[in-house]
PDB file of C-alpha atoms and ligand atoms in Angstrom:
ATOM      1  CA  MET U   1      -7.597  16.123 -12.983  1.00  0.00           C
ATOM      2  CA  ASN U   2      -7.764  15.806 -16.531  1.00  0.00           C
ATOM      3  CA  VAL U   3      -6.602  12.235 -17.222  1.00  0.00           C
ATOM      4  CA  HIS U   4      -5.789  13.106 -20.726  1.00  0.00           C
ATOM      5  CA  ALA U   5      -3.434  16.159 -20.246  1.00  0.00           C
ATOM      6  CA  PRO U   6       0.034  15.126 -21.024  1.00  0.00           C
ATOM      7  CA  LEU U   7       1.870  14.247 -17.771  1.00  0.00           C
ATOM      8  CA  ALA U   8       4.132  16.868 -16.420  1.00  0.00           C
ATOM      9  CA  PRO U   9       7.905  15.972 -16.791  1.00  0.00           C
ATOM     10  CA  CYS U  10       9.006  14.238 -13.673  1.00  0.00           C
ATOM     11  CA  LYS U  11      12.711  14.495 -12.545  1.00  0.00           C
ATOM     12  CA  SER U  12      12.588  11.484 -10.234  1.00  0.00           C
ATOM     13  CA  GLU U  13      11.370   9.608 -13.395  1.00  0.00           C
ATOM     14  CA  ALA U  14      14.491  10.333 -15.248  1.00  0.00           C
ATOM     15  CA  GLU U  15      16.893   9.691 -12.439  1.00  0.00           C
ATOM     16  CA  PHE U  16      15.262   6.428 -11.316  1.00  0.00           C
ATOM     17  CA  ALA U  17      13.291   4.580 -14.181  1.00  0.00           C
ATOM     18  CA  ILE U  18      14.930   1.540 -15.725  1.00  0.00           C
ATOM     19  CA  ASP U  19      13.680  -0.525 -18.494  1.00  0.00           C
ATOM     20  CA  GLN U  20      11.434  -3.283 -16.974  1.00  0.00           C
ATOM     21  CA  ASP U  21      13.249  -5.885 -19.539  1.00  0.00           C
ATOM     22  CA  TRP U  22       9.983  -7.787 -19.812  1.00  0.00           C
ATOM     23  CA  ALA U  23      11.664 -10.357 -22.275  1.00  0.00           C
ATOM     24  CA  GLY U  24      14.358 -11.152 -19.358  1.00  0.00           C
ATOM     25  CA  TYR U  25      11.876 -13.052 -17.116  1.00  0.00           C
ATOM     26  CA  SER U  26      12.456 -16.889 -17.128  1.00  0.00           C
ATOM     27  CA  ALA U  27       9.288 -19.294 -17.339  1.00  0.00           C
ATOM     28  CA  ASP U  28       9.791 -20.090 -13.651  1.00  0.00           C
ATOM     29  CA  GLY U  29       9.340 -16.093 -12.977  1.00  0.00           C
ATOM     30  CA  HIS U  30       6.283 -16.298 -14.986  1.00  0.00           C
ATOM     31  CA  ARG U  31       5.191 -19.276 -13.198  1.00  0.00           C
ATOM     32  CA  VAL U  32       5.581 -17.711  -9.902  1.00  0.00           C
ATOM     33  CA  TRP U  33       3.559 -14.744 -10.783  1.00  0.00           C
ATOM     34  CA  SER U  34       0.732 -16.930 -12.166  1.00  0.00           C
ATOM     35  CA  THR U  35       0.486 -19.021  -9.141  1.00  0.00           C
ATOM     36  CA  LEU U  36       0.404 -15.875  -6.628  1.00  0.00           C
ATOM     37  CA  TYR U  37      -1.945 -14.402  -8.939  1.00  0.00           C
ATOM     38  CA  GLU U  38      -4.436 -17.333  -8.816  1.00  0.00           C
ATOM     39  CA  ARG U  39      -4.077 -17.938  -4.939  1.00  0.00           C
ATOM     40  CA  GLN U  40      -4.527 -14.245  -4.276  1.00  0.00           C
ATOM     41  CA  CYS U  41      -7.703 -13.899  -6.703  1.00  0.00           C
ATOM     42  CA  ASP U  42      -9.508 -16.786  -4.977  1.00  0.00           C
ATOM     43  CA  LEU U  43      -8.694 -15.485  -1.565  1.00  0.00           C
ATOM     44  CA  LEU U  44      -9.640 -11.688  -2.450  1.00  0.00           C
ATOM     45  CA  ALA U  45     -12.849 -12.259  -4.129  1.00  0.00           C
ATOM     46  CA  PRO U  46     -14.936 -12.156  -0.936  1.00  0.00           C
ATOM     47  CA  ARG U  47     -12.379 -10.125   0.993  1.00  0.00           C
ATOM     48  CA  ALA U  48     -11.055  -7.081  -1.112  1.00  0.00           C
ATOM     49  CA  CYS U  49     -13.252  -3.765  -1.352  1.00  0.00           C
ATOM     50  CA  ASP U  50     -15.106  -3.381  -4.577  1.00  0.00           C
ATOM     51  CA  ALA U  51     -12.455  -0.746  -6.009  1.00  0.00           C
ATOM     52  CA  PHE U  52      -9.776  -3.361  -5.854  1.00  0.00           C
ATOM     53  CA  LEU U  53     -11.699  -6.117  -7.608  1.00  0.00           C
ATOM     54  CA  LYS U  54     -12.902  -3.720 -10.289  1.00  0.00           C
ATOM     55  CA  GLY U  55      -9.398  -2.323 -10.918  1.00  0.00           C
ATOM     56  CA  LEU U  56      -8.036  -6.304 -11.154  1.00  0.00           C
ATOM     57  CA  GLY U  57     -10.998  -6.904 -13.543  1.00  0.00           C
ATOM     58  CA  ALA U  58     -10.115  -3.627 -15.621  1.00  0.00           C
ATOM     59  CA  LEU U  59      -6.259  -4.440 -15.828  1.00  0.00           C
ATOM     60  CA  ASP U  60      -5.283  -7.842 -17.543  1.00  0.00           C
ATOM     61  CA  LEU U  61      -2.521  -8.629 -14.825  1.00  0.00           C
ATOM     62  CA  ASN U  62      -2.070 -12.313 -15.658  1.00  0.00           C
ATOM     63  CA  SER U  63      -2.599 -12.762 -19.692  1.00  0.00           C
ATOM     64  CA  GLY U  64       1.031 -14.357 -20.046  1.00  0.00           C
ATOM     65  CA  GLY U  65       2.233 -14.548 -16.348  1.00  0.00           C
ATOM     66  CA  ILE U  66       4.171 -11.138 -15.264  1.00  0.00           C
ATOM     67  CA  PRO U  67       2.567  -8.141 -16.869  1.00  0.00           C
ATOM     68  CA  GLU U  68       4.332  -5.939 -18.960  1.00  0.00           C
ATOM     69  CA  PHE U  69       4.189  -2.519 -17.634  1.00  0.00           C
ATOM     70  CA  ALA U  70       3.941  -0.988 -21.508  1.00  0.00           C
ATOM     71  CA  ALA U  71       1.073  -2.916 -21.882  1.00  0.00           C
ATOM     72  CA  ILE U  72      -0.790  -2.169 -18.863  1.00  0.00           C
ATOM     73  CA  ASN U  73       0.042   1.448 -18.713  1.00  0.00           C
ATOM     74  CA  PRO U  74      -2.250   2.727 -21.616  1.00  0.00           C
ATOM     75  CA  LYS U  75      -5.321   1.242 -19.868  1.00  0.00           C
ATOM     76  CA  LEU U  76      -4.192   2.635 -16.444  1.00  0.00           C
ATOM     77  CA  GLU U  77      -3.640   6.053 -17.884  1.00  0.00           C
ATOM     78  CA  SER U  78      -6.796   6.304 -19.595  1.00  0.00           C
ATOM     79  CA  LEU U  79      -8.550   5.328 -16.332  1.00  0.00           C
ATOM     80  CA  THR U  80      -6.853   7.985 -13.899  1.00  0.00           C
ATOM     81  CA  GLY U  81      -3.764   9.286 -15.375  1.00  0.00           C
ATOM     82  CA  TRP U  82      -1.518   6.978 -13.452  1.00  0.00           C
ATOM     83  CA  ARG U  83       1.573   4.728 -15.034  1.00  0.00           C
ATOM     84  CA  VAL U  84       3.636   2.314 -13.442  1.00  0.00           C
ATOM     85  CA  ILE U  85       7.532   2.720 -13.852  1.00  0.00           C
ATOM     86  CA  ALA U  86      10.249   0.098 -13.099  1.00  0.00           C
ATOM     87  CA  VAL U  87      12.857   1.124 -10.648  1.00  0.00           C
ATOM     88  CA  PRO U  88      15.788  -0.788  -9.150  1.00  0.00           C
ATOM     89  CA  GLY U  89      14.296  -0.995  -5.619  1.00  0.00           C
ATOM     90  CA  LEU U  90      13.602   0.951  -2.870  1.00  0.00           C
ATOM     91  CA  ILE U  91      14.378   4.557  -3.901  1.00  0.00           C
ATOM     92  CA  PRO U  92      14.848   7.752  -1.514  1.00  0.00           C
ATOM     93  CA  ASP U  93      11.779   9.250  -0.086  1.00  0.00           C
ATOM     94  CA  ALA U  94      12.043  12.581  -2.177  1.00  0.00           C
ATOM     95  CA  ALA U  95      12.221  10.772  -5.138  1.00  0.00           C
ATOM     96  CA  PHE U  96       9.273   8.366  -3.998  1.00  0.00           C
ATOM     97  CA  PHE U  97       7.020  11.227  -3.071  1.00  0.00           C
ATOM     98  CA  ASP U  98       8.082  13.268  -6.261  1.00  0.00           C
ATOM     99  CA  LEU U  99       6.979  10.138  -8.468  1.00  0.00           C
ATOM    100  CA  LEU U 100       3.445   9.814  -6.612  1.00  0.00           C
ATOM    101  CA  ALA U 101       3.084  13.648  -6.777  1.00  0.00           C
ATOM    102  CA  HIS U 102       3.344  13.038 -10.603  1.00  0.00           C
ATOM    103  CA  ARG U 103       0.942  10.021 -10.819  1.00  0.00           C
ATOM    104  CA  ARG U 104       3.849   7.604 -11.347  1.00  0.00           C
ATOM    105  CA  PHE U 105       3.838   4.460  -9.428  1.00  0.00           C
ATOM    106  CA  PRO U 106       7.371   3.230  -8.815  1.00  0.00           C
ATOM    107  CA  ALA U 107       7.461  -0.678  -9.095  1.00  0.00           C
ATOM    108  CA  ALA U 108      10.028  -3.387  -8.496  1.00  0.00           C
ATOM    109  CA  ARG U 109      10.958  -5.564 -11.486  1.00  0.00           C
ATOM    110  CA  PHE U 110      12.247  -8.562  -9.821  1.00  0.00           C
ATOM    111  CA  ILE U 111       9.823 -11.440  -8.891  1.00  0.00           C
ATOM    112  CA  ARG U 112      10.287 -13.451  -5.664  1.00  0.00           C
ATOM    113  CA  ASP U 113      12.118 -17.140  -5.417  1.00  0.00           C
ATOM    114  CA  PRO U 114       9.911 -19.916  -5.911  1.00  0.00           C
ATOM    115  CA  ARG U 115      11.259 -21.505  -2.830  1.00  0.00           C
ATOM    116  CA  ALA U 116       9.964 -18.405  -0.739  1.00  0.00           C
ATOM    117  CA  LEU U 117       6.574 -17.490  -2.037  1.00  0.00           C
ATOM    118  CA  ASP U 118       5.645 -16.064   1.300  1.00  0.00           C
ATOM    119  CA  TYR U 119       8.427 -14.489   2.448  1.00  0.00           C
ATOM    120  CA  LEU U 120       9.924 -11.067   1.184  1.00  0.00           C
ATOM    121  CA  SER U 121      12.880  -8.954   2.461  1.00  0.00           C
ATOM    122  CA  GLU U 122      11.539  -6.108   0.231  1.00  0.00           C
ATOM    123  CA  PRO U 123       8.612  -5.382  -2.210  1.00  0.00           C
ATOM    124  CA  ASP U 124       9.148  -7.534  -5.407  1.00  0.00           C
ATOM    125  CA  ILE U 125       6.899  -6.856  -8.675  1.00  0.00           C
ATOM    126  CA  PHE U 126       4.033  -9.185  -7.250  1.00  0.00           C
ATOM    127  CA  HIS U 127       3.618  -6.865  -4.056  1.00  0.00           C
ATOM    128  CA  ASP U 128       3.970  -3.645  -6.072  1.00  0.00           C
ATOM    129  CA  VAL U 129       1.924  -4.408  -9.116  1.00  0.00           C
ATOM    130  CA  PHE U 130      -0.660  -6.976  -7.844  1.00  0.00           C
ATOM    131  CA  GLY U 131      -1.060  -5.457  -4.477  1.00  0.00           C
ATOM    132  CA  HIS U 132      -0.735  -1.526  -5.379  1.00  0.00           C
ATOM    133  CA  VAL U 133      -2.100  -1.195  -9.051  1.00  0.00           C
ATOM    134  CA  PRO U 134      -5.512  -2.369  -8.975  1.00  0.00           C
ATOM    135  CA  MET U 135      -6.574   0.286  -6.457  1.00  0.00           C
ATOM    136  CA  LEU U 136      -4.703   3.039  -8.738  1.00  0.00           C
ATOM    137  CA  THR U 137      -7.607   2.608 -11.388  1.00  0.00           C
ATOM    138  CA  ASP U 138      -9.960   4.209  -8.868  1.00  0.00           C
ATOM    139  CA  PRO U 139     -10.347   7.859  -9.273  1.00  0.00           C
ATOM    140  CA  VAL U 140     -10.601   8.886  -5.557  1.00  0.00           C
ATOM    141  CA  PHE U 141      -7.768   6.681  -4.423  1.00  0.00           C
ATOM    142  CA  ALA U 142      -5.735   7.843  -7.433  1.00  0.00           C
ATOM    143  CA  ASP U 143      -6.072  11.490  -5.931  1.00  0.00           C
ATOM    144  CA  TYR U 144      -5.353  10.390  -2.808  1.00  0.00           C
ATOM    145  CA  MET U 145      -2.195   8.780  -3.988  1.00  0.00           C
ATOM    146  CA  GLN U 146      -1.148  11.956  -5.504  1.00  0.00           C
ATOM    147  CA  ALA U 147      -2.040  14.048  -2.925  1.00  0.00           C
ATOM    148  CA  TYR U 148      -0.020  11.909  -0.308  1.00  0.00           C
ATOM    149  CA  GLY U 149       2.900  12.446  -2.651  1.00  0.00           C
ATOM    150  CA  GLU U 150       2.503  16.087  -2.716  1.00  0.00           C
ATOM    151  CA  GLY U 151       2.024  15.960   1.071  1.00  0.00           C
ATOM    152  CA  GLY U 152       5.287  13.970   1.634  1.00  0.00           C
ATOM    153  CA  LEU U 153       7.173  16.569  -0.420  1.00  0.00           C
ATOM    154  CA  ARG U 154       5.992  19.001   2.010  1.00  0.00           C
ATOM    155  CA  ALA U 155       6.746  17.033   4.832  1.00  0.00           C
ATOM    156  CA  LEU U 156      10.063  16.381   4.186  1.00  0.00           C
ATOM    157  CA  GLY U 157      11.318  19.936   4.780  1.00  0.00           C
ATOM    158  CA  LEU U 158       9.312  19.905   8.189  1.00  0.00           C
ATOM    159  CA  ASP U 159      10.757  16.790   9.664  1.00  0.00           C
ATOM    160  CA  HIS U 160       7.393  14.919   9.751  1.00  0.00           C
ATOM    161  CA  LEU U 161       8.400  12.116   7.461  1.00  0.00           C
ATOM    162  CA  ARG U 162       7.912   9.319  10.121  1.00  0.00           C
ATOM    163  CA  HIS U 163       4.323  10.502  10.419  1.00  0.00           C
ATOM    164  CA  LEU U 164       3.829  10.470   6.637  1.00  0.00           C
ATOM    165  CA  ALA U 165       5.282   6.881   6.475  1.00  0.00           C
ATOM    166  CA  ARG U 166       2.946   5.575   9.420  1.00  0.00           C
ATOM    167  CA  LEU U 167      -0.026   7.132   7.468  1.00  0.00           C
ATOM    168  CA  TYR U 168       1.312   5.402   4.194  1.00  0.00           C
ATOM    169  CA  TRP U 169       1.631   2.111   6.296  1.00  0.00           C
ATOM    170  CA  TYR U 170      -1.771   2.059   7.932  1.00  0.00           C
ATOM    171  CA  THR U 171      -3.407   3.208   4.449  1.00  0.00           C
ATOM    172  CA  VAL U 172      -1.745   2.462   1.448  1.00  0.00           C
ATOM    173  CA  GLU U 173      -0.032  -0.913   2.612  1.00  0.00           C
ATOM    174  CA  PHE U 174      -2.280  -1.896   5.595  1.00  0.00           C
ATOM    175  CA  GLY U 175      -5.711  -0.322   5.145  1.00  0.00           C
ATOM    176  CA  LEU U 176      -9.172  -1.917   5.596  1.00  0.00           C
ATOM    177  CA  MET U 177     -12.438  -0.168   4.703  1.00  0.00           C
ATOM    178  CA  ARG U 178     -15.997  -0.720   5.834  1.00  0.00           C
ATOM    179  CA  SER U 179     -18.417  -1.983   3.335  1.00  0.00           C
ATOM    180  CA  ALA U 180     -22.178  -3.112   3.295  1.00  0.00           C
ATOM    181  CA  SER U 181     -20.855  -6.755   3.801  1.00  0.00           C
ATOM    182  CA  GLY U 182     -18.558  -6.268   6.351  1.00  0.00           C
ATOM    183  CA  LEU U 183     -14.718  -4.781   6.382  1.00  0.00           C
ATOM    184  CA  LYS U 184     -12.887  -5.307   3.314  1.00  0.00           C
ATOM    185  CA  ILE U 185      -9.144  -4.882   2.026  1.00  0.00           C
ATOM    186  CA  TYR U 186      -7.561  -2.117   0.236  1.00  0.00           C
ATOM    187  CA  GLY U 187      -4.276  -2.199   1.428  1.00  0.00           C
ATOM    188  CA  ALA U 188      -1.490  -3.688  -0.941  1.00  0.00           C
ATOM    189  CA  GLY U 189       0.562  -5.095   1.937  1.00  0.00           C
ATOM    190  CA  ILE U 190      -2.402  -7.298   2.718  1.00  0.00           C
ATOM    191  CA  ALA U 191      -3.871  -8.075  -0.655  1.00  0.00           C
ATOM    192  CA  SER U 192      -0.253  -9.201  -1.994  1.00  0.00           C
ATOM    193  CA  SER U 193      -0.311 -11.800   0.823  1.00  0.00           C
ATOM    194  CA  ALA U 194      -2.170 -14.922   1.344  1.00  0.00           C
ATOM    195  CA  ALA U 195      -1.836 -15.365   4.901  1.00  0.00           C
ATOM    196  CA  GLU U 196      -2.044 -11.782   6.038  1.00  0.00           C
ATOM    197  CA  THR U 197      -5.515 -11.510   3.691  1.00  0.00           C
ATOM    198  CA  VAL U 198      -7.151 -13.898   5.930  1.00  0.00           C
ATOM    199  CA  PHE U 199      -5.290 -12.597   9.252  1.00  0.00           C
ATOM    200  CA  ALA U 200      -6.235  -9.077   8.770  1.00  0.00           C
ATOM    201  CA  LEU U 201      -9.992  -9.655   8.605  1.00  0.00           C
ATOM    202  CA  GLU U 202     -10.802 -12.888  10.429  1.00  0.00           C
ATOM    203  CA  ASP U 203      -8.187 -13.446  13.210  1.00  0.00           C
ATOM    204  CA  PRO U 204      -9.117 -12.334  16.884  1.00  0.00           C
ATOM    205  CA  SER U 205      -5.505 -11.343  17.521  1.00  0.00           C
ATOM    206  CA  PRO U 206      -5.170  -7.758  15.915  1.00  0.00           C
ATOM    207  CA  ASN U 207      -7.061  -4.784  17.247  1.00  0.00           C
ATOM    208  CA  ARG U 208      -9.316  -3.058  14.255  1.00  0.00           C
ATOM    209  CA  ILE U 209      -9.838   0.592  14.930  1.00  0.00           C
ATOM    210  CA  ALA U 210     -11.658   3.297  13.192  1.00  0.00           C
ATOM    211  CA  PHE U 211      -9.231   5.524  11.003  1.00  0.00           C
ATOM    212  CA  ASP U 212      -8.076   8.794  12.351  1.00  0.00           C
ATOM    213  CA  MET U 213      -5.245  10.945  10.972  1.00  0.00           C
ATOM    214  CA  LEU U 214      -3.454  11.924  13.981  1.00  0.00           C
ATOM    215  CA  ARG U 215      -4.112   8.279  15.908  1.00  0.00           C
ATOM    216  CA  VAL U 216      -2.481   6.692  12.769  1.00  0.00           C
ATOM    217  CA  MET U 217       0.465   9.235  12.554  1.00  0.00           C
ATOM    218  CA  ARG U 218       1.152   8.555  16.332  1.00  0.00           C
ATOM    219  CA  THR U 219       1.214   4.906  15.865  1.00  0.00           C
ATOM    220  CA  ARG U 220       4.643   2.799  15.372  1.00  0.00           C
ATOM    221  CA  TYR U 221       4.024   0.053  13.171  1.00  0.00           C
ATOM    222  CA  ARG U 222       5.873  -3.695  12.637  1.00  0.00           C
ATOM    223  CA  ILE U 223       7.689  -4.144   9.361  1.00  0.00           C
ATOM    224  CA  ASP U 224       8.913  -7.924   9.805  1.00  0.00           C
ATOM    225  CA  ASP U 225       5.335  -9.377  10.792  1.00  0.00           C
ATOM    226  CA  PHE U 226       1.442  -9.246  10.445  1.00  0.00           C
ATOM    227  CA  GLN U 227       0.377  -5.941  11.813  1.00  0.00           C
ATOM    228  CA  GLN U 228      -0.923  -5.813  15.571  1.00  0.00           C
ATOM    229  CA  SER U 229      -3.533  -2.984  14.469  1.00  0.00           C
ATOM    230  CA  TYR U 230      -5.603  -2.272  11.544  1.00  0.00           C
ATOM    231  CA  PHE U 231      -7.335   0.944  10.704  1.00  0.00           C
ATOM    232  CA  VAL U 232     -10.660   1.089   9.028  1.00  0.00           C
ATOM    233  CA  ILE U 233     -11.849   3.932   6.741  1.00  0.00           C
ATOM    234  CA  PRO U 234     -15.742   4.415   6.248  1.00  0.00           C
ATOM    235  CA  SER U 235     -14.791   5.134   2.419  1.00  0.00           C
ATOM    236  CA  LEU U 236     -12.231   6.014  -0.251  1.00  0.00           C
ATOM    237  CA  ASP U 237     -13.866   9.770  -0.108  1.00  0.00           C
ATOM    238  CA  ALA U 238     -13.352   9.912   3.462  1.00  0.00           C
ATOM    239  CA  LEU U 239      -9.647   9.111   3.187  1.00  0.00           C
ATOM    240  CA  LEU U 240      -9.040  11.723   0.658  1.00  0.00           C
ATOM    241  CA  GLU U 241     -10.978  14.319   2.127  1.00  0.00           C
ATOM    242  CA  ALA U 242      -8.868  13.835   5.375  1.00  0.00           C
ATOM    243  CA  THR U 243      -5.521  14.127   3.333  1.00  0.00           C
ATOM    244  CA  LEU U 244      -6.860  17.585   1.921  1.00  0.00           C
ATOM    245  CA  GLN U 245      -7.020  19.141   5.225  1.00  0.00           C
ATOM    246  CA  ASP U 246      -4.483  21.825   6.442  1.00  0.00           C
ATOM    247  CA  PHE U 247      -1.894  19.362   8.105  1.00  0.00           C
ATOM    248  CA  ALA U 248      -0.274  22.299  10.216  1.00  0.00           C
ATOM    249  CA  PRO U 249      -2.480  21.784  13.176  1.00  0.00           C
ATOM    250  CA  VAL U 250      -2.099  18.178  12.978  1.00  0.00           C
ATOM    251  CA  TYR U 251       1.566  18.508  12.969  1.00  0.00           C
ATOM    252  CA  ALA U 252       1.602  21.030  15.881  1.00  0.00           C
ATOM    253  CA  THR U 253      -0.599  18.371  17.872  1.00  0.00           C
ATOM    254  CA  LEU U 254       2.055  15.626  16.822  1.00  0.00           C
ATOM    255  CA  GLU U 255       4.655  17.874  18.321  1.00  0.00           C
ATOM    256  CA  ALA U 256       3.090  17.479  21.806  1.00  0.00           C
ATOM    257  CA  ALA U 257       1.980  13.876  21.564  1.00  0.00           C
ATOM    258  CA  HIS U 258       4.025  10.862  22.033  1.00  0.00           C
ATOM    259  CA  ASP U 259       4.403   7.820  19.887  1.00  0.00           C
ATOM    260  CA  LEU U 260       2.037   4.872  20.467  1.00  0.00           C
ATOM    261  CA  ALA U 261       2.811   1.230  20.205  1.00  0.00           C
ATOM    262  CA  PRO U 262       1.446  -0.830  17.536  1.00  0.00           C
ATOM    263  CA  ASP U 263      -0.692  -2.812  19.696  1.00  0.00           C
ATOM    264  CA  ALA U 264      -2.102   0.330  21.822  1.00  0.00           C
ATOM    265  CA  VAL U 265      -5.906   0.868  22.176  1.00  0.00           C
ATOM    266  CA  THR U 266      -6.444   4.326  23.647  1.00  0.00           C
ATOM    267  CA  PRO U 267      -9.590   5.826  25.342  1.00  0.00           C
ATOM    268  CA  GLY U 268     -10.289   7.990  22.147  1.00  0.00           C
ATOM    269  CA  ASP U 269     -10.406   5.089  19.761  1.00  0.00           C
ATOM    270  CA  GLU U 270     -13.426   4.053  17.967  1.00  0.00           C
ATOM    271  CA  VAL U 271     -12.502  -0.010  18.567  1.00  0.00           C
ATOM    272  CA  LEU U 272     -14.047  -2.377  15.926  1.00  0.00           C
ATOM    273  CA  THR U 273     -12.300  -5.311  17.135  1.00  0.00           C
ATOM    274  CA  ARG U 274     -10.221  -5.142  20.583  1.00  0.00           C
ATOM    275  CA  GLY U 275      -7.460  -8.116  19.670  1.00  0.00           C
ATOM    276  CA  THR U 276      -6.231 -10.632  21.945  1.00  0.00           C
ATOM    277  CA  GLN U 277      -2.720 -10.147  20.618  1.00  0.00           C
ATOM    278  CA  ALA U 278      -2.319 -13.972  20.917  1.00  0.00           C
ATOM    279  CA  TYR U 279      -0.460 -14.034  17.498  1.00  0.00           C
ATOM    280  CA  ALA U 280       2.163 -11.209  18.399  1.00  0.00           C
ATOM    281  CA  GLY U 281       2.372 -13.057  21.931  1.00  0.00           C
ATOM    282  CA  ALA U 282       3.213 -16.223  20.780  1.00  0.00           C
ATOM    283  CA  LYS U 283       5.705 -14.691  18.108  1.00  0.00           C
ATOM    284  CA  GLY U 284       7.309 -12.711  20.811  1.00  0.00           C
ATOM    285  CA  ALA U 285       7.690 -15.466  23.286  1.00  0.00           C
ATOM    286  CA  ALA U 286       9.079 -17.620  20.351  1.00  0.00           C
ATOM    287  CA  ALA U 287      11.426 -14.834  19.475  1.00  0.00           C
ATOM    288  CA  GLN U 288      13.063 -15.034  23.293  1.00  0.00           C
TER     289      GLN U 288
HETATM  290  N1  LIG Z   1      10.573   3.025  -2.744  1.00  0.00           N
HETATM  291  N2  LIG Z   1      10.344   1.968  -4.601  1.00  0.00           N
HETATM  292  C1  LIG Z   1       9.773   2.156  -3.580  1.00  0.00           C
HETATM  293  N3  LIG Z   1       8.659   1.747  -3.074  1.00  0.00           N
HETATM  294  C2  LIG Z   1       8.341   2.172  -1.840  1.00  0.00           C
HETATM  295  O1  LIG Z   1       7.116   1.721  -1.442  1.00  0.00           O
HETATM  296  C3  LIG Z   1       8.946   2.977  -1.138  1.00  0.00           C
HETATM  297  C4  LIG Z   1      10.187   3.597  -1.670  1.00  0.00           C
HETATM  298  N4  LIG Z   1      10.885   4.562  -0.794  1.00  0.00           N
HETATM  299  C5  LIG Z   1      10.513   5.126   0.277  1.00  0.00           C
HETATM  300  C6  LIG Z   1       8.915   4.460   0.821  1.00  0.00           C
HETATM  301  N5  LIG Z   1       8.310   3.595   0.065  1.00  0.00           N
HETATM  302  C7  LIG Z   1       8.723   4.698   2.320  1.00  0.00           C
HETATM  303  O2  LIG Z   1       9.295   5.611   2.708  1.00  0.00           O
HETATM  304  C8  LIG Z   1       7.245   5.250   2.122  1.00  0.00           C
HETATM  305  O3  LIG Z   1       6.337   4.691   3.378  1.00  0.00           O
HETATM  306  C9  LIG Z   1       7.046   6.776   2.315  1.00  0.00           C
HETATM  307 FE1  LIG Z   2       4.058  -1.446  -0.911  1.00  0.00          FE
END
């Protein structure tokens, strides 16, 4: 990818991009960002992967509270050709995949309420920008995200969207990675959550299982609480390589394979940690 090539026009950007309206943020909104930013930087320093920390250092995401996309995009584009665009909220899958395929990351522009720092009904700008954008400065992950978008566009016509969504969920959102100093975080859903940053690495409750493309695509996920299983990649290169394979045989196998529950452990798994599921059990009991 020649990062200096002009970005191809993208119809979904024309259709869904809105103005970030940075001048419209309140002092409270900027304060919420800075509070979340400082808390997560402390928690992630020993827990995030090198690519995330390097990306955070390369981008100035807290100079005056909420970052202005027009101010961070030149640096991001110079590193990997990616840019962040403001969108009204969750957009249709086809548009989402089209944006990723053109190295445009769609981000919400609203920030959460100061009275609900730890609860989100849908991704806000802190999740989308602090959680996702630092990894987009890494050339290998940047290629993975574009390959994911291209794969998503192909999957749309093949009725395999739910499998692609699981791949996104268990890597881009909730992925863990091996490192010389233990497991590290690269998933945005973890990196933007104070409690899950600690839970994902240190709590005995969840399973931690070596990443396998087919296994991840068969595994259902929770959207309303901490994950019951986390999948661990050996490296970003390995993740990219897994995505550049021909998916046809994977899809053929998926046709004949039944889905797996979020807490499942199967005989073929390389289990790093077999979780107690105590957290989910206690929550489940409480939910009755
Ligand atoms: N839209 N803005 C936005 N952000 C997302 O993360 C997003 C989306 N639409 C669809 C979507 N994610 C999911 O279907 C992905 O798992 C594919
Ligand atoms: Fe996200």
